[in-house]
PDB file of C-alpha atoms in Angstrom:
ATOM      1  CA  MET A  17      91.462 232.415  47.252  1.00 45.00           C
ATOM      2  CA  ASP A  18      91.297 232.721  50.425  1.00 50.00           C
ATOM      3  CA  ILE A  19      87.846 232.781  50.818  1.00 51.00           C
ATOM      4  CA  GLN A  20      87.716 229.271  48.713  1.00 53.00           C
ATOM      5  CA  THR A  21      90.624 228.172  50.876  1.00 51.00           C
ATOM      6  CA  ASP A  22      88.851 228.994  54.220  1.00 54.00           C
ATOM      7  CA  SER A  23      85.217 227.132  52.956  1.00 61.00           C
ATOM      8  CA  LEU A  24      87.042 223.936  51.750  1.00 68.00           C
ATOM      9  CA  THR A  25      88.709 223.873  55.509  1.00 84.00           C
ATOM     10  CA  LEU A  26      85.555 224.321  56.459  1.00 85.00           C
ATOM     11  CA  GLU A  27      83.899 221.274  54.663  1.00 86.00           C
ATOM     12  CA  GLN A  28      86.814 219.757  56.104  1.00 88.00           C
ATOM     13  CA  LEU A  29      86.536 220.601  59.031  1.00 89.00           C
ATOM     14  CA  GLN A  30      82.675 219.574  59.973  1.00 89.00           C
ATOM     15  CA  GLN A  31      83.593 216.168  58.116  1.00 90.00           C
ATOM     16  CA  GLN A  32      86.210 215.825  60.433  1.00 91.00           C
ATOM     17  CA  ASN A  33      83.262 217.271  63.999  1.00 92.00           C
ATOM     18  CA  LYS A  34      80.704 214.782  61.719  1.00 93.00           C
ATOM     19  CA  LYS A  35      83.065 211.901  62.420  1.00 93.00           C
ATOM     20  CA  LEU A  36      83.992 212.465  65.474  1.00 94.00           C
ATOM     21  CA  ALA A  37      80.035 212.054  66.440  1.00 94.00           C
ATOM     22  CA  GLN A  38      79.880 208.982  65.404  1.00 95.00           C
ATOM     23  CA  GLN A  39      82.705 207.749  67.353  1.00 95.00           C
ATOM     24  CA  LEU A  40      81.630 209.255  69.590  1.00 95.00           C
ATOM     25  CA  THR A  41      78.049 207.659  69.797  1.00 95.00           C
ATOM     26  CA  GLU A  42      79.296 203.850  68.199  1.00 96.00           C
ATOM     27  CA  ALA A  43      81.383 204.700  71.815  1.00 95.00           C
ATOM     28  CA  THR A  44      79.334 205.256  74.366  1.00 96.00           C
ATOM     29  CA  ALA A  45      77.262 202.670  72.968  1.00 96.00           C
ATOM     30  CA  LYS A  46      79.963 199.908  73.179  1.00 96.00           C
ATOM     31  CA  LEU A  47      80.354 201.381  76.920  1.00 96.00           C
ATOM     32  CA  GLN A  48      76.694 201.016  78.007  1.00 96.00           C
ATOM     33  CA  TRP A  49      76.775 197.537  76.008  1.00 95.00           C
ATOM     34  CA  TYR A  50      79.423 196.088  78.722  1.00 95.00           C
ATOM     35  CA  GLU A  51      78.191 197.800  81.504  1.00 95.00           C
ATOM     36  CA  GLU A  52      74.951 195.789  80.831  1.00 94.00           C
ATOM     37  CA  GLN A  53      76.952 193.069  80.768  1.00 94.00           C
ATOM     38  CA  PHE A  54      78.823 193.594  84.409  1.00 94.00           C
ATOM     39  CA  ARG A  55      75.274 194.401  85.431  1.00 91.00           C
ATOM     40  CA  LEU A  56      73.957 190.523  84.470  1.00 90.00           C
ATOM     41  CA  ALA A  57      77.728 189.867  85.696  1.00 90.00           C
ATOM     42  CA  GLN A  58      77.111 191.279  88.925  1.00 89.00           C
ATOM     43  CA  HIS A  59      73.414 190.179  88.988  1.00 86.00           C
ATOM     44  CA  LYS A  60      73.924 186.235  87.991  1.00 84.00           C
ATOM     45  CA  ARG A  61      77.256 185.796  90.610  1.00 85.00           C
ATOM     46  CA  PHE A  62      75.827 187.726  93.345  1.00 84.00           C
ATOM     47  CA  GLY A  63      71.546 188.391  92.468  1.00 77.00           C
ATOM     48  CA  ALA A  64      69.192 186.303  94.346  1.00 72.00           C
ATOM     49  CA  SER A  65      69.205 183.243  93.798  1.00 68.00           C
ATOM     50  CA  SER A  66      65.362 182.390  91.417  1.00 63.00           C
ATOM     51  CA  GLU A  67      64.620 179.012  93.637  1.00 66.00           C
ATOM     52  CA  LYS A  68      60.816 180.385  94.589  1.00 67.00           C
ATOM     53  CA  THR A  69      58.758 178.419  96.996  1.00 66.00           C
ATOM     54  CA  HIS A  70      54.681 177.190  94.845  1.00 66.00           C
ATOM     55  CA  PRO A  71      52.553 178.345  97.727  1.00 65.00           C
ATOM     56  CA  ASP A  72      51.286 174.259  96.698  1.00 65.00           C
ATOM     57  CA  GLN A  73      54.057 173.086  98.309  1.00 62.00           C
ATOM     58  CA  MET A  74      53.488 174.028 101.431  1.00 60.00           C
ATOM     59  CA  GLU A  75      51.442 171.585 101.384  1.00 63.00           C
ATOM     60  CA  LEU A  76      52.903 168.841 100.212  1.00 62.00           C
ATOM     61  CA  HIS A  77      54.941 169.364 104.430  1.00 59.00           C
ATOM     62  CA  LEU A  78      57.818 169.329 102.561  1.00 61.00           C
ATOM     63  CA  PHE A  79      59.966 171.011 105.281  1.00 65.00           C
ATOM     64  CA  ASN A  80      58.249 170.102 107.866  1.00 68.00           C
ATOM     65  CA  GLU A  81      58.277 166.079 107.598  1.00 69.00           C
ATOM     66  CA  ALA A  82      59.439 165.421 110.986  1.00 71.00           C
ATOM     67  CA  GLU A  83      56.504 166.620 112.381  1.00 70.00           C
ATOM     68  CA  VAL A  84      54.388 164.757 109.803  1.00 67.00           C
ATOM     69  CA  LEU A  85      55.874 161.135 110.404  1.00 70.00           C
ATOM     70  CA  ALA A  86      55.520 160.994 114.548  1.00 71.00           C
ATOM     71  CA  VAL A  87      54.671 158.844 116.136  1.00 66.00           C
ATOM     72  CA  ALA A  88      52.052 159.857 119.173  1.00 71.00           C
ATOM     73  CA  PRO A  89      53.687 159.608 123.083  1.00 71.00           C
ATOM     74  CA  GLY A  90      51.630 156.233 123.905  1.00 73.00           C
ATOM     75  CA  GLU A  91      51.747 154.659 120.144  1.00 74.00           C
ATOM     76  CA  GLU A  92      55.761 152.786 119.466  1.00 75.00           C
ATOM     77  CA  PRO A  93      56.616 153.216 115.889  1.00 71.00           C
ATOM     78  CA  PRO A  94      56.816 150.409 113.375  1.00 75.00           C
ATOM     79  CA  MET A  95      60.042 147.893 113.612  1.00 81.00           C
ATOM     80  CA  GLU A  96      61.736 146.819 110.028  1.00 82.00           C
ATOM     81  CA  LYS A  97      63.031 143.709 110.146  1.00 81.00           C
ATOM     82  CA  ILE A  98      65.849 143.945 108.158  1.00 79.00           C
ATOM     83  CA  THR A  99      66.828 140.931 105.608  1.00 81.00           C
ATOM     84  CA  TYR A 100      70.190 141.243 103.364  1.00 77.00           C
ATOM     85  CA  GLU A 101      73.603 139.858 102.776  1.00 72.00           C
ATOM     86  CA  ARG A 102      76.594 141.019 102.956  1.00 67.00           C
ATOM     87  CA  ARG A 103      77.755 140.827  98.844  1.00 69.00           C
ATOM     88  CA  LYS A 104      82.098 139.773  99.905  1.00 64.00           C
ATOM     89  CA  PRO A 105      82.722 137.935 103.513  1.00 63.00           C
ATOM     90  CA  LYS A 106      85.955 139.116 105.142  1.00 66.00           C
ATOM     91  CA  GLY A 107      88.460 135.884 104.450  1.00 63.00           C
ATOM     92  CA  LYS A 108      88.002 135.063 101.242  1.00 65.00           C
ATOM     93  CA  ARG A 109      90.955 135.520  99.935  1.00 65.00           C
ATOM     94  CA  GLU A 110      92.250 132.945 102.349  1.00 64.00           C
ATOM     95  CA  ASP A 111      89.355 130.823 101.998  1.00 65.00           C
ATOM     96  CA  ASP A 112      90.135 130.869  98.068  1.00 73.00           C
ATOM     97  CA  LEU A 113      94.408 129.887  98.489  1.00 75.00           C
ATOM     98  CA  SER A 114      93.395 126.617 100.512  1.00 76.00           C
ATOM     99  CA  ASP A 115      93.202 124.633  97.490  1.00 80.00           C
ATOM    100  CA  LEU A 116      96.867 125.984  96.198  1.00 82.00           C
ATOM    101  CA  PRO A 117     100.124 123.812  97.866  1.00 85.00           C
ATOM    102  CA  VAL A 118     102.119 126.023 100.371  1.00 86.00           C
ATOM    103  CA  GLU A 119     105.905 126.117  99.909  1.00 87.00           C
ATOM    104  CA  THR A 120     107.408 127.975 102.558  1.00 88.00           C
ATOM    105  CA  VAL A 121     110.378 129.350 102.781  1.00 88.00           C
ATOM    106  CA  ILE A 122     112.406 130.568 105.706  1.00 87.00           C
ATOM    107  CA  TYR A 123     114.910 133.530 106.443  1.00 87.00           C
ATOM    108  CA  THR A 124     117.348 132.756 109.391  1.00 87.00           C
ATOM    109  CA  LEU A 125     120.522 134.555 110.195  1.00 85.00           C
ATOM    110  CA  GLU A 126     123.498 132.622 110.715  1.00 86.00           C
ATOM    111  CA  GLU A 127     124.728 131.152 113.722  1.00 84.00           C
ATOM    112  CA  GLY A 128     127.861 133.251 113.794  1.00 84.00           C
ATOM    113  CA  GLU A 129     125.410 136.464 112.683  1.00 84.00           C
ATOM    114  CA  GLN A 130     123.130 135.673 116.052  1.00 85.00           C
ATOM    115  CA  THR A 131     125.471 137.499 118.316  1.00 86.00           C
ATOM    116  CA  CYS A 132     124.969 141.219 119.802  1.00 84.00           C
ATOM    117  CA  ALA A 133     127.510 144.002 118.650  1.00 80.00           C
ATOM    118  CA  CYS A 134     126.538 145.283 121.813  1.00 81.00           C
ATOM    119  CA  CYS A 135     127.419 143.059 124.254  1.00 82.00           C
ATOM    120  CA  GLY A 136     128.404 139.766 122.610  1.00 82.00           C
ATOM    121  CA  HIS A 137     125.927 137.601 123.944  1.00 84.00           C
ATOM    122  CA  SER A 138     123.923 135.215 121.851  1.00 86.00           C
ATOM    123  CA  LEU A 139     120.107 136.594 120.217  1.00 85.00           C
ATOM    124  CA  HIS A 140     117.055 135.279 120.842  1.00 83.00           C
ATOM    125  CA  GLU A 141     113.617 134.939 118.760  1.00 85.00           C
ATOM    126  CA  MET A 142     112.011 137.570 119.308  1.00 85.00           C
ATOM    127  CA  THR A 143     109.128 137.010 116.465  1.00 87.00           C
ATOM    128  CA  THR A 144     108.789 136.277 112.739  1.00 89.00           C
ATOM    129  CA  GLN A 145     107.471 138.145 109.826  1.00 88.00           C
ATOM    130  CA  THR A 146     104.988 136.251 107.699  1.00 87.00           C
ATOM    131  CA  ARG A 147     104.569 137.487 103.700  1.00 87.00           C
ATOM    132  CA  SER A 148     102.540 135.258 101.678  1.00 85.00           C
ATOM    133  CA  GLU A 149     103.170 135.485  97.537  1.00 85.00           C
ATOM    134  CA  ILE A 150     101.259 133.815  95.144  1.00 82.00           C
ATOM    135  CA  ALA A 151     103.395 132.698  92.303  1.00 83.00           C
ATOM    136  CA  ILE A 152     102.740 131.882  89.089  1.00 81.00           C
ATOM    137  CA  VAL A 153     104.690 128.930  86.813  1.00 78.00           C
ATOM    138  CA  PRO A 154     103.107 128.051  83.677  1.00 84.00           C
ATOM    139  CA  PRO A 155     102.235 124.301  84.552  1.00 84.00           C
ATOM    140  CA  GLN A 156     101.358 125.064  87.933  1.00 81.00           C
ATOM    141  CA  VAL A 157      99.999 127.803  90.816  1.00 84.00           C
ATOM    142  CA  LYS A 158     101.234 128.135  94.572  1.00 86.00           C
ATOM    143  CA  VAL A 159     101.413 130.329  97.419  1.00 85.00           C
ATOM    144  CA  VAL A 160     105.208 130.893  98.316  1.00 85.00           C
ATOM    145  CA  ARG A 161     105.373 132.084 101.759  1.00 88.00           C
ATOM    146  CA  HIS A 162     108.390 133.962 103.080  1.00 89.00           C
ATOM    147  CA  VAL A 163     108.732 134.180 107.063  1.00 89.00           C
ATOM    148  CA  GLN A 164     111.808 136.727 107.613  1.00 89.00           C
ATOM    149  CA  GLN A 165     113.607 135.447 112.036  1.00 88.00           C
ATOM    150  CA  VAL A 166     113.454 138.777 113.823  1.00 89.00           C
ATOM    151  CA  TYR A 167     116.239 138.570 116.874  1.00 89.00           C
ATOM    152  CA  ALA A 168     117.030 140.510 119.935  1.00 87.00           C
ATOM    153  CA  CYS A 169     120.031 140.287 122.856  1.00 85.00           C
ATOM    154  CA  ARG A 170     118.058 139.080 126.280  1.00 84.00           C
ATOM    155  CA  HIS A 171     121.258 140.588 127.550  1.00 83.00           C
ATOM    156  CA  CYS A 172     120.560 144.282 126.200  1.00 83.00           C
ATOM    157  CA  GLU A 173     116.844 143.796 127.276  1.00 81.00           C
ATOM    158  CA  ARG A 174     117.633 143.624 131.035  1.00 83.00           C
ATOM    159  CA  ASN A 175     120.545 145.546 131.217  1.00 83.00           C
ATOM    160  CA  GLU A 176     120.863 148.155 128.569  1.00 75.00           C
ATOM    161  CA  VAL A 177     118.094 150.441 127.685  1.00 72.00           C
ATOM    162  CA  HIS A 178     119.256 150.670 124.243  1.00 79.00           C
ATOM    163  CA  THR A 179     117.689 147.160 122.792  1.00 80.00           C
ATOM    164  CA  PRO A 180     119.567 145.680 119.315  1.00 83.00           C
ATOM    165  CA  ILE A 181     116.843 144.272 116.873  1.00 85.00           C
ATOM    166  CA  VAL A 182     118.297 142.177 113.938  1.00 86.00           C
ATOM    167  CA  THR A 183     115.641 141.133 111.401  1.00 87.00           C
ATOM    168  CA  ALA A 184     117.182 138.466 108.645  1.00 86.00           C
ATOM    169  CA  PRO A 185     118.056 139.209 105.525  1.00 87.00           C
ATOM    170  CA  MET A 186     114.910 138.509 102.482  1.00 86.00           C
ATOM    171  CA  PRO A 187     114.676 139.469  99.403  1.00 84.00           C
ATOM    172  CA  LYS A 188     111.809 142.141  99.116  1.00 85.00           C
ATOM    173  CA  PRO A 189     108.766 142.041  97.018  1.00 82.00           C
ATOM    174  CA  VAL A 190     107.534 141.884  93.536  1.00 77.00           C
TER     175      VAL A 190
END
């Protein structure tokens, strides 16, 4: 009985040995495949380029363009006449809007608000800011020009370091 038990275990060990050998060969084949894929990826990423110059291309003087097209020292290069028109002239928007009626809205400060907050003297008109909008009312189209007055105090300009600038309130654009 001991002999049969030993022989069965010996057969089982041989089968296990065969399975392990088969798994080992599969693992080495897989390892070789991964190593080859890694080498190919490295070559693709860092390897030499496959762009090679054919000997016939050198006769075409592709890289010696300056020497081929160079003019002899005594000759003048031929002059080209450039004839073209600009596609879009500048200021076209103003020309397009010149036919529309213009409604001007002026924003100023009230007389009581035209005093300097620092010294109490009167403010003068320093500049204006203009913004044009296109207003489309269903039966008509017109340009609404918003003019905003900007004020400053002349007394503070002459005597002070800080000049207060006051702007008339105006609604924000759409």
